[in-house]
Amino acid sequence: MEITWYGLSCFRITERKHATVVTDPYDSSLGLPPLKLKADVITVSHDAKGHNQLDAVSGFQHALAGPGEYEIGNVFVTGIATPGDDKTAPNIIYVFDYDGLTVAHLGDMQKVPSQTQIEALEEVNVLLLPVGGGKSLNAAQASELVSMLEPNFVVPMHYQLPGLNIELDAVERFLKEMGVAEPKEESALKISAGSLPEETEIILLAPKF
């Protein structure tokens, strides 16, 4: 499996013989370069221009924007609703199961989830975690969630980047909360079921613009 980050909450997840997924494509009016991606499936955590720019992705046959269970192209997707900006617009967490290797994308999760929601997430191998505050988890909340879920890998997302015209905290605040002085930095995260670390690793992905 390969996970590539494009800034904010947008990732592309690829695996041989499985559907390619793009999460939360954003509108370039937010200050980041325009996206030009291809995918089979798009997931939208909530209806906001930092997360719902379907026009930035070509080739997709499925756009998921709500809770439920889906099986598309050998990928089992579970959408779980969590409270959003208001009661009418929940945030959707998506858990992607690639033959037992699981990736959880938390969207704009605003508060540490309940124990029931934690149990629904079950075992997470890769946690795509908002850390920059704003309308999503701040550094302290994100750190608390890591300790609750104990994933194999944590990939921070939704934090300040050059050019971004919304106010978010820098990723360094989260790293300090986690006590990580020298995180691993990668252009993409490449993993397999046989290469999972026993202790949680923080991976900083360079945004691919």
PDB file of C-alpha atoms in Angstrom:
ATOM      1  CA  MET A   1       0.000   0.000   0.000  1.00  0.00           C
ATOM      2  CA  GLU A   2       1.145   3.537  -0.756  1.00  0.00           C
ATOM      3  CA  ILE A   3      -0.285   6.678   0.856  1.00  0.00           C
ATOM      4  CA  THR A   4       0.517  10.090  -0.638  1.00  0.00           C
ATOM      5  CA  TRP A   5      -0.450  13.428   0.920  1.00  0.00           C
ATOM      6  CA  TYR A   6      -1.477  16.506  -1.068  1.00  0.00           C
ATOM      7  CA  GLY A   7      -1.990  18.916   1.846  1.00  0.00           C
ATOM      8  CA  LEU A   8      -4.853  19.568   4.276  1.00  0.00           C
ATOM      9  CA  SER A   9      -6.866  16.313   4.527  1.00  0.00           C
ATOM     10  CA  CYS A  10      -6.299  15.098   0.971  1.00  0.00           C
ATOM     11  CA  PHE A  11      -4.586  11.741   0.477  1.00  0.00           C
ATOM     12  CA  ARG A  12      -4.344   9.213  -2.332  1.00  0.00           C
ATOM     13  CA  ILE A  13      -4.289   5.572  -1.236  1.00  0.00           C
ATOM     14  CA  THR A  14      -3.196   2.955  -3.751  1.00  0.00           C
ATOM     15  CA  GLU A  15      -2.726  -0.795  -3.608  1.00  0.00           C
ATOM     16  CA  ARG A  16      -2.357  -3.361  -6.399  1.00  0.00           C
ATOM     17  CA  LYS A  17      -5.621  -5.020  -7.421  1.00  0.00           C
ATOM     18  CA  HIS A  18      -7.609  -2.609  -5.246  1.00  0.00           C
ATOM     19  CA  ALA A  19      -9.570   0.563  -5.923  1.00  0.00           C
ATOM     20  CA  THR A  20      -7.617   3.816  -5.670  1.00  0.00           C
ATOM     21  CA  VAL A  21      -9.075   6.201  -3.090  1.00  0.00           C
ATOM     22  CA  VAL A  22      -8.743   9.999  -2.793  1.00  0.00           C
ATOM     23  CA  THR A  23      -9.876  11.598   0.458  1.00  0.00           C
ATOM     24  CA  ASP A  24     -11.171  15.149   0.970  1.00  0.00           C
ATOM     25  CA  PRO A  25     -10.002  16.934  -2.213  1.00  0.00           C
ATOM     26  CA  TYR A  26      -9.807  20.679  -1.561  1.00  0.00           C
ATOM     27  CA  ASP A  27     -10.503  23.854  -3.522  1.00  0.00           C
ATOM     28  CA  SER A  28      -7.352  25.697  -4.644  1.00  0.00           C
ATOM     29  CA  SER A  29      -8.904  28.991  -3.447  1.00  0.00           C
ATOM     30  CA  LEU A  30      -7.532  28.002  -0.024  1.00  0.00           C
ATOM     31  CA  GLY A  31      -4.049  28.858  -1.280  1.00  0.00           C
ATOM     32  CA  LEU A  32      -2.579  25.456  -2.127  1.00  0.00           C
ATOM     33  CA  PRO A  33      -1.807  24.402  -5.723  1.00  0.00           C
ATOM     34  CA  PRO A  34      -4.742  23.000  -7.745  1.00  0.00           C
ATOM     35  CA  LEU A  35      -5.250  19.249  -7.478  1.00  0.00           C
ATOM     36  CA  LYS A  36      -5.193  17.049 -10.585  1.00  0.00           C
ATOM     37  CA  LEU A  37      -5.776  13.528  -9.333  1.00  0.00           C
ATOM     38  CA  LYS A  38      -7.259  10.265 -10.599  1.00  0.00           C
ATOM     39  CA  ALA A  39      -9.123   7.795  -8.446  1.00  0.00           C
ATOM     40  CA  ASP A  40     -11.842   5.153  -8.430  1.00  0.00           C
ATOM     41  CA  VAL A  41     -13.373   6.381  -5.178  1.00  0.00           C
ATOM     42  CA  ILE A  42     -13.584   9.798  -3.476  1.00  0.00           C
ATOM     43  CA  THR A  43     -14.515  10.218   0.167  1.00  0.00           C
ATOM     44  CA  VAL A  44     -15.815  13.523   1.542  1.00  0.00           C
ATOM     45  CA  SER A  45     -15.725  13.943   5.313  1.00  0.00           C
ATOM     46  CA  HIS A  46     -18.047  16.966   5.233  1.00  0.00           C
ATOM     47  CA  ASP A  47     -19.398  19.553   2.837  1.00  0.00           C
ATOM     48  CA  ALA A  48     -16.802  22.341   2.959  1.00  0.00           C
ATOM     49  CA  LYS A  49     -14.456  23.618   0.269  1.00  0.00           C
ATOM     50  CA  GLY A  50     -11.412  22.223   2.049  1.00  0.00           C
ATOM     51  CA  HIS A  51     -12.852  18.733   1.685  1.00  0.00           C
ATOM     52  CA  ASN A  52     -15.394  18.418  -1.141  1.00  0.00           C
ATOM     53  CA  GLN A  53     -13.831  19.538  -4.434  1.00  0.00           C
ATOM     54  CA  LEU A  54     -14.902  16.596  -6.618  1.00  0.00           C
ATOM     55  CA  ASP A  55     -13.901  18.463  -9.797  1.00  0.00           C
ATOM     56  CA  ALA A  56     -10.243  18.094  -8.768  1.00  0.00           C
ATOM     57  CA  VAL A  57     -10.419  14.318  -9.314  1.00  0.00           C
ATOM     58  CA  SER A  58     -11.039  12.486 -12.584  1.00  0.00           C
ATOM     59  CA  GLY A  59     -12.069   8.921 -13.335  1.00  0.00           C
ATOM     60  CA  PHE A  60     -13.997   8.242 -10.150  1.00  0.00           C
ATOM     61  CA  GLN A  61     -17.140   6.116 -10.162  1.00  0.00           C
ATOM     62  CA  HIS A  62     -18.036   6.453  -6.498  1.00  0.00           C
ATOM     63  CA  ALA A  63     -18.195   9.533  -4.248  1.00  0.00           C
ATOM     64  CA  LEU A  64     -18.934   8.700  -0.622  1.00  0.00           C
ATOM     65  CA  ALA A  65     -20.223  11.459   1.648  1.00  0.00           C
ATOM     66  CA  GLY A  66     -22.062   9.754   4.478  1.00  0.00           C
ATOM     67  CA  PRO A  67     -22.021   6.978   7.037  1.00  0.00           C
ATOM     68  CA  GLY A  68     -22.443   3.377   5.960  1.00  0.00           C
ATOM     69  CA  GLU A  69     -20.582   0.304   4.800  1.00  0.00           C
ATOM     70  CA  TYR A  70     -19.344  -0.053   1.248  1.00  0.00           C
ATOM     71  CA  GLU A  71     -17.299  -2.615  -0.663  1.00  0.00           C
ATOM     72  CA  ILE A  72     -15.719  -1.163  -3.789  1.00  0.00           C
ATOM     73  CA  GLY A  73     -12.875  -2.658  -5.794  1.00  0.00           C
ATOM     74  CA  ASN A  74     -11.735  -5.051  -3.038  1.00  0.00           C
ATOM     75  CA  VAL A  75     -11.686  -2.196  -0.486  1.00  0.00           C
ATOM     76  CA  PHE A  76     -14.132  -2.363   2.425  1.00  0.00           C
ATOM     77  CA  VAL A  77     -15.052   1.168   3.519  1.00  0.00           C
ATOM     78  CA  THR A  78     -16.858   2.059   6.739  1.00  0.00           C
ATOM     79  CA  GLY A  79     -18.176   5.601   7.233  1.00  0.00           C
ATOM     80  CA  ILE A  80     -18.804   6.644  10.851  1.00  0.00           C
ATOM     81  CA  ALA A  81     -20.598   9.904  11.714  1.00  0.00           C
ATOM     82  CA  THR A  82     -19.166  12.163  14.424  1.00  0.00           C
ATOM     83  CA  PRO A  83     -20.390  15.624  15.497  1.00  0.00           C
ATOM     84  CA  GLY A  84     -19.546  18.398  13.029  1.00  0.00           C
ATOM     85  CA  ASP A  85     -20.008  22.163  12.851  1.00  0.00           C
ATOM     86  CA  ASP A  86     -23.699  21.796  13.629  1.00  0.00           C
ATOM     87  CA  LYS A  87     -26.181  19.017  14.167  1.00  0.00           C
ATOM     88  CA  THR A  88     -27.176  18.907  10.508  1.00  0.00           C
ATOM     89  CA  ALA A  89     -23.665  18.410   9.113  1.00  0.00           C
ATOM     90  CA  PRO A  90     -21.764  15.588  10.798  1.00  0.00           C
ATOM     91  CA  ASN A  91     -18.129  14.819  10.127  1.00  0.00           C
ATOM     92  CA  ILE A  92     -17.564  11.394   8.617  1.00  0.00           C
ATOM     93  CA  ILE A  93     -14.642   9.209   9.631  1.00  0.00           C
ATOM     94  CA  TYR A  94     -13.713   6.678   6.955  1.00  0.00           C
ATOM     95  CA  VAL A  95     -11.995   3.399   7.732  1.00  0.00           C
ATOM     96  CA  PHE A  96     -10.512   1.627   4.710  1.00  0.00           C
ATOM     97  CA  ASP A  97      -9.797  -2.091   5.006  1.00  0.00           C
ATOM     98  CA  TYR A  98      -7.365  -3.460   2.439  1.00  0.00           C
ATOM     99  CA  ASP A  99      -7.394  -7.210   3.167  1.00  0.00           C
ATOM    100  CA  GLY A 100      -6.936  -6.612   6.881  1.00  0.00           C
ATOM    101  CA  LEU A 101      -4.638  -3.586   6.607  1.00  0.00           C
ATOM    102  CA  THR A 102      -6.680  -0.648   7.914  1.00  0.00           C
ATOM    103  CA  VAL A 103      -6.400   3.090   7.350  1.00  0.00           C
ATOM    104  CA  ALA A 104      -8.589   5.546   9.308  1.00  0.00           C
ATOM    105  CA  HIS A 105      -9.144   9.059   7.934  1.00  0.00           C
ATOM    106  CA  LEU A 106     -10.655  11.293  10.611  1.00  0.00           C
ATOM    107  CA  GLY A 107     -11.712  14.218   8.418  1.00  0.00           C
ATOM    108  CA  ASP A 108     -12.349  17.339  10.530  1.00  0.00           C
ATOM    109  CA  MET A 109     -12.989  15.494  13.782  1.00  0.00           C
ATOM    110  CA  GLN A 110     -13.594  18.192  16.399  1.00  0.00           C
ATOM    111  CA  LYS A 111     -13.367  16.375  19.715  1.00  0.00           C
ATOM    112  CA  VAL A 112     -11.899  13.192  21.116  1.00  0.00           C
ATOM    113  CA  PRO A 113     -14.460  10.460  20.342  1.00  0.00           C
ATOM    114  CA  SER A 114     -16.505   8.500  22.820  1.00  0.00           C
ATOM    115  CA  GLN A 115     -15.520   4.997  23.866  1.00  0.00           C
ATOM    116  CA  THR A 116     -18.281   3.635  21.610  1.00  0.00           C
ATOM    117  CA  GLN A 117     -16.798   5.425  18.602  1.00  0.00           C
ATOM    118  CA  ILE A 118     -13.329   4.231  19.587  1.00  0.00           C
ATOM    119  CA  GLU A 119     -14.585   0.651  19.642  1.00  0.00           C
ATOM    120  CA  ALA A 120     -16.142   1.149  16.208  1.00  0.00           C
ATOM    121  CA  LEU A 121     -12.690   2.054  14.883  1.00  0.00           C
ATOM    122  CA  GLU A 122     -11.313  -1.242  16.261  1.00  0.00           C
ATOM    123  CA  GLU A 123      -7.706  -1.852  15.268  1.00  0.00           C
ATOM    124  CA  VAL A 124      -6.223   0.919  13.129  1.00  0.00           C
ATOM    125  CA  ASN A 125      -2.888   0.390  11.391  1.00  0.00           C
ATOM    126  CA  VAL A 126      -2.565   3.878   9.852  1.00  0.00           C
ATOM    127  CA  LEU A 127      -4.217   6.914  11.438  1.00  0.00           C
ATOM    128  CA  LEU A 128      -4.595  10.011   9.236  1.00  0.00           C
ATOM    129  CA  LEU A 129      -4.973  12.559  12.006  1.00  0.00           C
ATOM    130  CA  PRO A 130      -5.898  16.278  12.011  1.00  0.00           C
ATOM    131  CA  VAL A 131      -3.551  18.122  14.383  1.00  0.00           C
ATOM    132  CA  GLY A 132      -3.734  21.827  13.485  1.00  0.00           C
ATOM    133  CA  GLY A 133      -6.777  23.005  15.407  1.00  0.00           C
ATOM    134  CA  GLY A 134      -9.126  25.432  13.704  1.00  0.00           C
ATOM    135  CA  LYS A 135     -12.370  23.451  13.419  1.00  0.00           C
ATOM    136  CA  SER A 136     -10.659  20.117  14.039  1.00  0.00           C
ATOM    137  CA  LEU A 137      -8.550  18.467  16.729  1.00  0.00           C
ATOM    138  CA  ASN A 138      -5.757  20.537  18.242  1.00  0.00           C
ATOM    139  CA  ALA A 139      -2.343  19.145  19.149  1.00  0.00           C
ATOM    140  CA  ALA A 140      -3.285  18.076  22.693  1.00  0.00           C
ATOM    141  CA  GLN A 141      -6.523  16.380  21.595  1.00  0.00           C
ATOM    142  CA  ALA A 142      -4.744  14.626  18.731  1.00  0.00           C
ATOM    143  CA  SER A 143      -2.064  13.346  21.093  1.00  0.00           C
ATOM    144  CA  GLU A 144      -4.732  12.013  23.467  1.00  0.00           C
ATOM    145  CA  LEU A 145      -6.431  10.172  20.623  1.00  0.00           C
ATOM    146  CA  VAL A 146      -3.175   8.522  19.566  1.00  0.00           C
ATOM    147  CA  SER A 147      -2.783   7.099  23.065  1.00  0.00           C
ATOM    148  CA  MET A 148      -6.363   5.762  22.946  1.00  0.00           C
ATOM    149  CA  LEU A 149      -6.098   4.095  19.530  1.00  0.00           C
ATOM    150  CA  GLU A 150      -2.424   3.007  19.577  1.00  0.00           C
ATOM    151  CA  PRO A 151      -2.099   2.759  15.769  1.00  0.00           C
ATOM    152  CA  ASN A 152       1.048   1.452  14.084  1.00  0.00           C
ATOM    153  CA  PHE A 153       1.528   4.666  12.106  1.00  0.00           C
ATOM    154  CA  VAL A 154       0.278   8.221  12.624  1.00  0.00           C
ATOM    155  CA  VAL A 155       0.302  10.615   9.672  1.00  0.00           C
ATOM    156  CA  PRO A 156      -0.485  14.199  10.774  1.00  0.00           C
ATOM    157  CA  MET A 157      -2.705  16.243   8.450  1.00  0.00           C
ATOM    158  CA  HIS A 158      -4.690  19.488   8.406  1.00  0.00           C
ATOM    159  CA  TYR A 159      -1.948  21.784   9.710  1.00  0.00           C
ATOM    160  CA  GLN A 160      -0.348  24.998   8.488  1.00  0.00           C
ATOM    161  CA  LEU A 161       1.516  24.945   5.166  1.00  0.00           C
ATOM    162  CA  PRO A 162       3.121  27.758   3.136  1.00  0.00           C
ATOM    163  CA  GLY A 163       0.488  29.547   1.063  1.00  0.00           C
ATOM    164  CA  LEU A 164      -2.482  28.176   2.980  1.00  0.00           C
ATOM    165  CA  ASN A 165      -4.876  31.026   3.717  1.00  0.00           C
ATOM    166  CA  ILE A 166      -6.733  29.478   6.639  1.00  0.00           C
ATOM    167  CA  GLU A 167      -5.318  29.680  10.151  1.00  0.00           C
ATOM    168  CA  LEU A 168      -4.013  26.394  11.497  1.00  0.00           C
ATOM    169  CA  ASP A 169      -1.286  25.500  13.972  1.00  0.00           C
ATOM    170  CA  ALA A 170       2.094  24.240  12.806  1.00  0.00           C
ATOM    171  CA  VAL A 171       2.740  20.489  13.043  1.00  0.00           C
ATOM    172  CA  GLU A 172       5.557  21.128  15.523  1.00  0.00           C
ATOM    173  CA  ARG A 173       3.007  21.737  18.272  1.00  0.00           C
ATOM    174  CA  PHE A 174       1.668  18.192  17.854  1.00  0.00           C
ATOM    175  CA  LEU A 175       5.180  16.729  17.695  1.00  0.00           C
ATOM    176  CA  LYS A 176       5.990  18.457  20.990  1.00  0.00           C
ATOM    177  CA  GLU A 177       2.847  17.003  22.579  1.00  0.00           C
ATOM    178  CA  MET A 178       3.936  13.559  21.402  1.00  0.00           C
ATOM    179  CA  GLY A 179       7.506  14.049  22.627  1.00  0.00           C
ATOM    180  CA  VAL A 180       8.892  13.476  19.128  1.00  0.00           C
ATOM    181  CA  ALA A 181      11.998  15.522  18.372  1.00  0.00           C
ATOM    182  CA  GLU A 182      12.991  13.891  15.069  1.00  0.00           C
ATOM    183  CA  PRO A 183      10.000  12.422  13.229  1.00  0.00           C
ATOM    184  CA  LYS A 184      10.472  10.257  10.169  1.00  0.00           C
ATOM    185  CA  GLU A 185       9.951  12.283   7.009  1.00  0.00           C
ATOM    186  CA  GLU A 186       8.856  10.560   3.800  1.00  0.00           C
ATOM    187  CA  SER A 187       7.569  11.530   0.357  1.00  0.00           C
ATOM    188  CA  ALA A 188       4.986   8.721   0.685  1.00  0.00           C
ATOM    189  CA  LEU A 189       4.172   6.027   3.206  1.00  0.00           C
ATOM    190  CA  LYS A 190       4.689   2.538   1.802  1.00  0.00           C
ATOM    191  CA  ILE A 191       3.591  -0.305   4.035  1.00  0.00           C
ATOM    192  CA  SER A 192       2.544  -3.948   3.999  1.00  0.00           C
ATOM    193  CA  ALA A 193       0.947  -6.203   6.584  1.00  0.00           C
ATOM    194  CA  GLY A 194       4.350  -7.703   7.346  1.00  0.00           C
ATOM    195  CA  SER A 195       6.107  -4.371   7.953  1.00  0.00           C
ATOM    196  CA  LEU A 196       4.087  -2.869  10.804  1.00  0.00           C
ATOM    197  CA  PRO A 197       6.067  -1.552  13.794  1.00  0.00           C
ATOM    198  CA  GLU A 198       5.117  -2.664  17.303  1.00  0.00           C
ATOM    199  CA  GLU A 199       5.442   0.868  18.702  1.00  0.00           C
ATOM    200  CA  THR A 200       3.514   3.774  17.193  1.00  0.00           C
ATOM    201  CA  GLU A 201       5.568   5.726  14.631  1.00  0.00           C
ATOM    202  CA  ILE A 202       4.869   9.325  13.593  1.00  0.00           C
ATOM    203  CA  ILE A 203       5.434   9.854   9.860  1.00  0.00           C
ATOM    204  CA  LEU A 204       5.588  13.352   8.376  1.00  0.00           C
ATOM    205  CA  LEU A 205       4.684  13.240   4.712  1.00  0.00           C
ATOM    206  CA  ALA A 206       5.902  15.968   2.380  1.00  0.00           C
ATOM    207  CA  PRO A 207       2.898  17.352   0.488  1.00  0.00           C
ATOM    208  CA  LYS A 208       3.015  16.409  -3.186  1.00  0.00           C
ATOM    209  CA  PHE A 209       2.229  19.571  -5.140  1.00  0.00           C
TER     210      PHE A 209
END
